[in-house]
Coordinates of C-alpha atoms in Angstrom, one line a residue:
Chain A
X1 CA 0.0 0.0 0.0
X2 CA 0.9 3.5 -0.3
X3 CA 3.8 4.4 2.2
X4 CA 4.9 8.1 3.5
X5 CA 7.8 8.1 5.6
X6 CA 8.5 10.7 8.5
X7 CA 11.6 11.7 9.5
X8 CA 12.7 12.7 12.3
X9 CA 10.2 10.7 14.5
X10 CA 11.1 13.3 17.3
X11 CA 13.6 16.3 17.8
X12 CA 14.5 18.2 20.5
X13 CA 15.8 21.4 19.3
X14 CA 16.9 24.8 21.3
X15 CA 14.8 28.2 21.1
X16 CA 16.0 30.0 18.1
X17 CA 16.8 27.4 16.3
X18 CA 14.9 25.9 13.0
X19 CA 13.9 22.6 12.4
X20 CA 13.2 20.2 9.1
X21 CA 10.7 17.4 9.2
X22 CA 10.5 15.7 5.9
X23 CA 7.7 13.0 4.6
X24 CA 8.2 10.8 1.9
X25 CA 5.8 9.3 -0.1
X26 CA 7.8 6.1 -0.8
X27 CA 5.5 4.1 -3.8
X28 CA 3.8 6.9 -5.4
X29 CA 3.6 10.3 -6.4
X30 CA 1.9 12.4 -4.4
X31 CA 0.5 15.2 -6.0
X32 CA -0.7 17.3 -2.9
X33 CA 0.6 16.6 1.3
X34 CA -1.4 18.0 3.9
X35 CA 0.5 19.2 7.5
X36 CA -1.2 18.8 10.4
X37 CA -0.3 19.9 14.1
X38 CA -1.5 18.0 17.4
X39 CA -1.3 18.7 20.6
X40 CA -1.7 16.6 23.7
X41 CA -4.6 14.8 23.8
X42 CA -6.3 17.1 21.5
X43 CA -7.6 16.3 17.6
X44 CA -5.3 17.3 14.1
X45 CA -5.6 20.7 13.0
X46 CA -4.9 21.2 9.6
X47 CA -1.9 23.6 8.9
X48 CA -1.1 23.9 5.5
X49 CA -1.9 22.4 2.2
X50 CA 0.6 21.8 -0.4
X51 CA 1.3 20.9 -3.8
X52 CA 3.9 19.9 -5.9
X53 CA 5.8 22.9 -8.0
X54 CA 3.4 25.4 -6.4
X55 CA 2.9 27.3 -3.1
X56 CA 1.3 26.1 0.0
X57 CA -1.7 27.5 0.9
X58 CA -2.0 28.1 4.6
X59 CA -5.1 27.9 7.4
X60 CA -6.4 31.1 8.7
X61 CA -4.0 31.7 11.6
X62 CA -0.8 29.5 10.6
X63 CA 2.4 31.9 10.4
X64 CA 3.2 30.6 6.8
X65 CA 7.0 32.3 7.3
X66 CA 7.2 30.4 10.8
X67 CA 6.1 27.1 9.1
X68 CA 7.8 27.1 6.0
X69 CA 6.4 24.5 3.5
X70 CA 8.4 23.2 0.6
X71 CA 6.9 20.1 -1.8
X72 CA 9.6 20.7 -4.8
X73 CA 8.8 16.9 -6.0
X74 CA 6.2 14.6 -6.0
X75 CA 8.2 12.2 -3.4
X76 CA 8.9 14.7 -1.0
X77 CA 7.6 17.5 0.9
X78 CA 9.6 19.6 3.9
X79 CA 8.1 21.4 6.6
X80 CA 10.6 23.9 8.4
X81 CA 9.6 25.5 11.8
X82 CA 12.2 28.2 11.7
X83 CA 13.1 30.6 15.0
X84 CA 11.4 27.6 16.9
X85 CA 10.0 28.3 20.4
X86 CA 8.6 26.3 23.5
X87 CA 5.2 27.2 22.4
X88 CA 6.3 25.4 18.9
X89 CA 6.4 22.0 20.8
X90 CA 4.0 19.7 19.7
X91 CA 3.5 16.7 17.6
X92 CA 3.5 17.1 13.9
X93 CA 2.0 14.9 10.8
X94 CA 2.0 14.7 7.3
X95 CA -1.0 13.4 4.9
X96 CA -0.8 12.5 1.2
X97 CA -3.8 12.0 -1.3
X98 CA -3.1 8.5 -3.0
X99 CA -4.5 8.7 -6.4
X100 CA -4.2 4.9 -6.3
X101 CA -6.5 4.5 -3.3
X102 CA -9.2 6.7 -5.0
X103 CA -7.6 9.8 -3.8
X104 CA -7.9 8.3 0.0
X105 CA -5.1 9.8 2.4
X106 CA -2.4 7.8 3.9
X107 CA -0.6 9.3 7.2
X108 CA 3.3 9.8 8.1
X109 CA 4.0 8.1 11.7
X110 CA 4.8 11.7 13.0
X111 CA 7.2 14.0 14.7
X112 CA 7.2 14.5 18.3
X113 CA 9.3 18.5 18.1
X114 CA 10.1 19.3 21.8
X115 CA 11.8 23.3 22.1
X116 CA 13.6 23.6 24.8
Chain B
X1 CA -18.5 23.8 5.9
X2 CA -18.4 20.1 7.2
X3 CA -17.9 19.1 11.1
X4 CA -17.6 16.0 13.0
X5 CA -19.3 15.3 16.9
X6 CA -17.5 12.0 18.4
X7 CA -19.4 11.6 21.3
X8 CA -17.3 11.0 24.5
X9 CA -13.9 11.6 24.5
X10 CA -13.1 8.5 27.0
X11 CA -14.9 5.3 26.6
X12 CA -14.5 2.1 28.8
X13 CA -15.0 -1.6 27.9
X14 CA -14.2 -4.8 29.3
X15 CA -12.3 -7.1 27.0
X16 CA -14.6 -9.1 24.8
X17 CA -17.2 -6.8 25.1
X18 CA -19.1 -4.6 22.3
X19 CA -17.3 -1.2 21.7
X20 CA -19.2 1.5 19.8
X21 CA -17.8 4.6 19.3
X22 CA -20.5 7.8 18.5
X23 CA -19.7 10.3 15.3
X24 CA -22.3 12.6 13.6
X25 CA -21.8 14.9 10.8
X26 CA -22.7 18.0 9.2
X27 CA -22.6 18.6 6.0
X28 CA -24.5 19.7 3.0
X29 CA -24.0 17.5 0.7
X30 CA -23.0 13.6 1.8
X31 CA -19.6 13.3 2.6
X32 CA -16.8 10.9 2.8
X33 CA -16.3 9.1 6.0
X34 CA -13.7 7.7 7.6
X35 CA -12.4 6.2 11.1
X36 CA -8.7 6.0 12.0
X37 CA -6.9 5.2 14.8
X38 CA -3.6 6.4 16.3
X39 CA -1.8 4.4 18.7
X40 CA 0.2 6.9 21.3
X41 CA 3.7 9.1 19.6
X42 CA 2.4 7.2 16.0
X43 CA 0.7 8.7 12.7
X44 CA -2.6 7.6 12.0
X45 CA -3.8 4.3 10.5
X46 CA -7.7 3.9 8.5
X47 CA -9.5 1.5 9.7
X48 CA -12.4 2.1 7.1
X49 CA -13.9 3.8 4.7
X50 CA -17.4 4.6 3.4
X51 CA -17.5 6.7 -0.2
X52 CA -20.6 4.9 -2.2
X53 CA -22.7 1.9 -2.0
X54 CA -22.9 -0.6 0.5
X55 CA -23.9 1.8 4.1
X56 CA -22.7 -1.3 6.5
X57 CA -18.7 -1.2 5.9
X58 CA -16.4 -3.6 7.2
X59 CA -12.8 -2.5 7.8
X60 CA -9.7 -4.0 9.7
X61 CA -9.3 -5.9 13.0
X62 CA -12.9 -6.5 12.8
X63 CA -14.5 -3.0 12.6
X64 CA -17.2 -1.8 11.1
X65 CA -19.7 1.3 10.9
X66 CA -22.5 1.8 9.0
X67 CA -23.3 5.2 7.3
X68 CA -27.0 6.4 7.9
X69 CA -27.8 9.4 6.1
X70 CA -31.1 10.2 8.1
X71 CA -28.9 10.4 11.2
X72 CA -26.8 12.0 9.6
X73 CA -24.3 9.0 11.8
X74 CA -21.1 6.9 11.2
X75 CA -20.8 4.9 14.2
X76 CA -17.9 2.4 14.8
X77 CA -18.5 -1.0 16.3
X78 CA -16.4 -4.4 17.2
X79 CA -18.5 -7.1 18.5
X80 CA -15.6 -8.4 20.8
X81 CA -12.8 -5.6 22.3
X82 CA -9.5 -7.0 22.5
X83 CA -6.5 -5.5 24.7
X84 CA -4.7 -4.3 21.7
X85 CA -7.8 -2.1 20.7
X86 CA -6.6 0.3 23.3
X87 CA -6.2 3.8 21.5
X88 CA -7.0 6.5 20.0
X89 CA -9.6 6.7 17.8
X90 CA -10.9 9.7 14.8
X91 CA -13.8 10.0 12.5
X92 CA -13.4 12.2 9.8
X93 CA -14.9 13.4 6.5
X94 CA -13.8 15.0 3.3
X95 CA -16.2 16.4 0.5
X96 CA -16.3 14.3 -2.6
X97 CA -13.8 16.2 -3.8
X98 CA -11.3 14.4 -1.3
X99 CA -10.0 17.8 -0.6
X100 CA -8.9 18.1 2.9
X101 CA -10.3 16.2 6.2
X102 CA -11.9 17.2 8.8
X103 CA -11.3 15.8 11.9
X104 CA -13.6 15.2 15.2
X105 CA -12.2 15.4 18.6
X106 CA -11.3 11.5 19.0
X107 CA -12.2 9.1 21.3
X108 CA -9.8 7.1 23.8
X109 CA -11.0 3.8 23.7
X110 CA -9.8 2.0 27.3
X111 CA -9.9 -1.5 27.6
X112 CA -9.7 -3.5 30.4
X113 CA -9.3 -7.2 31.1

């Protein structure tokens, strides 16, 4: 089935600093990622949407030059949380659309980012 | 714009007993449904799926839900809870243009022997 690796699986990073979390999609294109952000024991909120060779288009109250978005190809998307702070701390997902599965979505394992 | 109720955020079984988890949505137009579940510091895995046809669908480790458009309802049921059932679990929907999802609040699902 259709595969998206997540890397890293968790970071812990120091304030100021930026941080790269990558997905994959590992046996098919994908065409369009969705980032999500989760926090404890709370549901996914959708960040961003992007697609491949074009901009991301961002949810109403996302910082879109705090959460940098980058999906260059159709294997690989970046998100980059740049000047990172303790309130950025919090578990972060990727989704891609498989055209294969009749456009279902298929989930990256996530990315525990802790800012210390 | 669509949204998702899950009923209960924590729900309790013994082991071997029925689970059924609550979700209702709103929408204008009939959606697409799903359930996941996430397992603790893990991404998220579908369980099932309901686009057309059949209402009663049958997904892994013997889940299903049945989508009732008059109750505007996608419950999720096991007959029999098992240990490893323990999680996390979301209802969802997407328009039929599989655009984005929309998530509910999840439901812990506790399980005890």
């Amino acid at each position: 089935g259709a595969v998206v690796s997540q890397h890293p699986s968790w970071v812990i990073c120091k304030s100021g600093t930026s941080v790269k979390i990558e997905c994959r999609s590992l046996d098919f294109q994908a065409t369009t990622m969705f980032w999500y952000r989760q926090f404890p024991k709370q549901s996914l909120m959708l960040m961003a949407t992007s697609n491949e060779g074009s901009k991301a288009t961002y949810e109403q109250g996302v910082e879109k030059d705090k959460f940098l978005i980058n999906h260059a190809s159709l294997t690989l998307s970046t998100l980059t949380v740049t000047s990172a702070h303790p309130e950025d701390s919090s578990f972060y997902i990727c989704s891609a659309r498989v055209r294969q599965d009749n456009y279902g979505y298929t989930f990256g394992s996530g990315t525990r980012l802790t800012v210390v | 714009a669509q949204s998702v109720t899950q009923l209960g955020s924590h729900v309790s079984v013994s082991e071997g007993a029925l689970v059924l988890l609550r979700c209702n949505y709103s929408s204008s137009v009939p959606p697409y449904l799903f359930w996941y579940v996430q397992y603790p510091n893990q991404g998220l895995q579908l369980l099932l799926k309901y686009t057309t046809g059949a209402t009663l669908v049958k997904g892994i480790n013997g889940f299903e839900a049945e989508f009732k458009k008059s109750e505007t309802s996608f419950h999720l049921t096991k007959p029999s809870a098992h240990m490893s059932d323990a999680a996390e679990y979301f209802c969802a929907v997407s328009d039929r243009g599989y655009s984005t999802l929309t998530f509910g609040k999840g439901t812990m699902l506790l399980v005890s022997p």
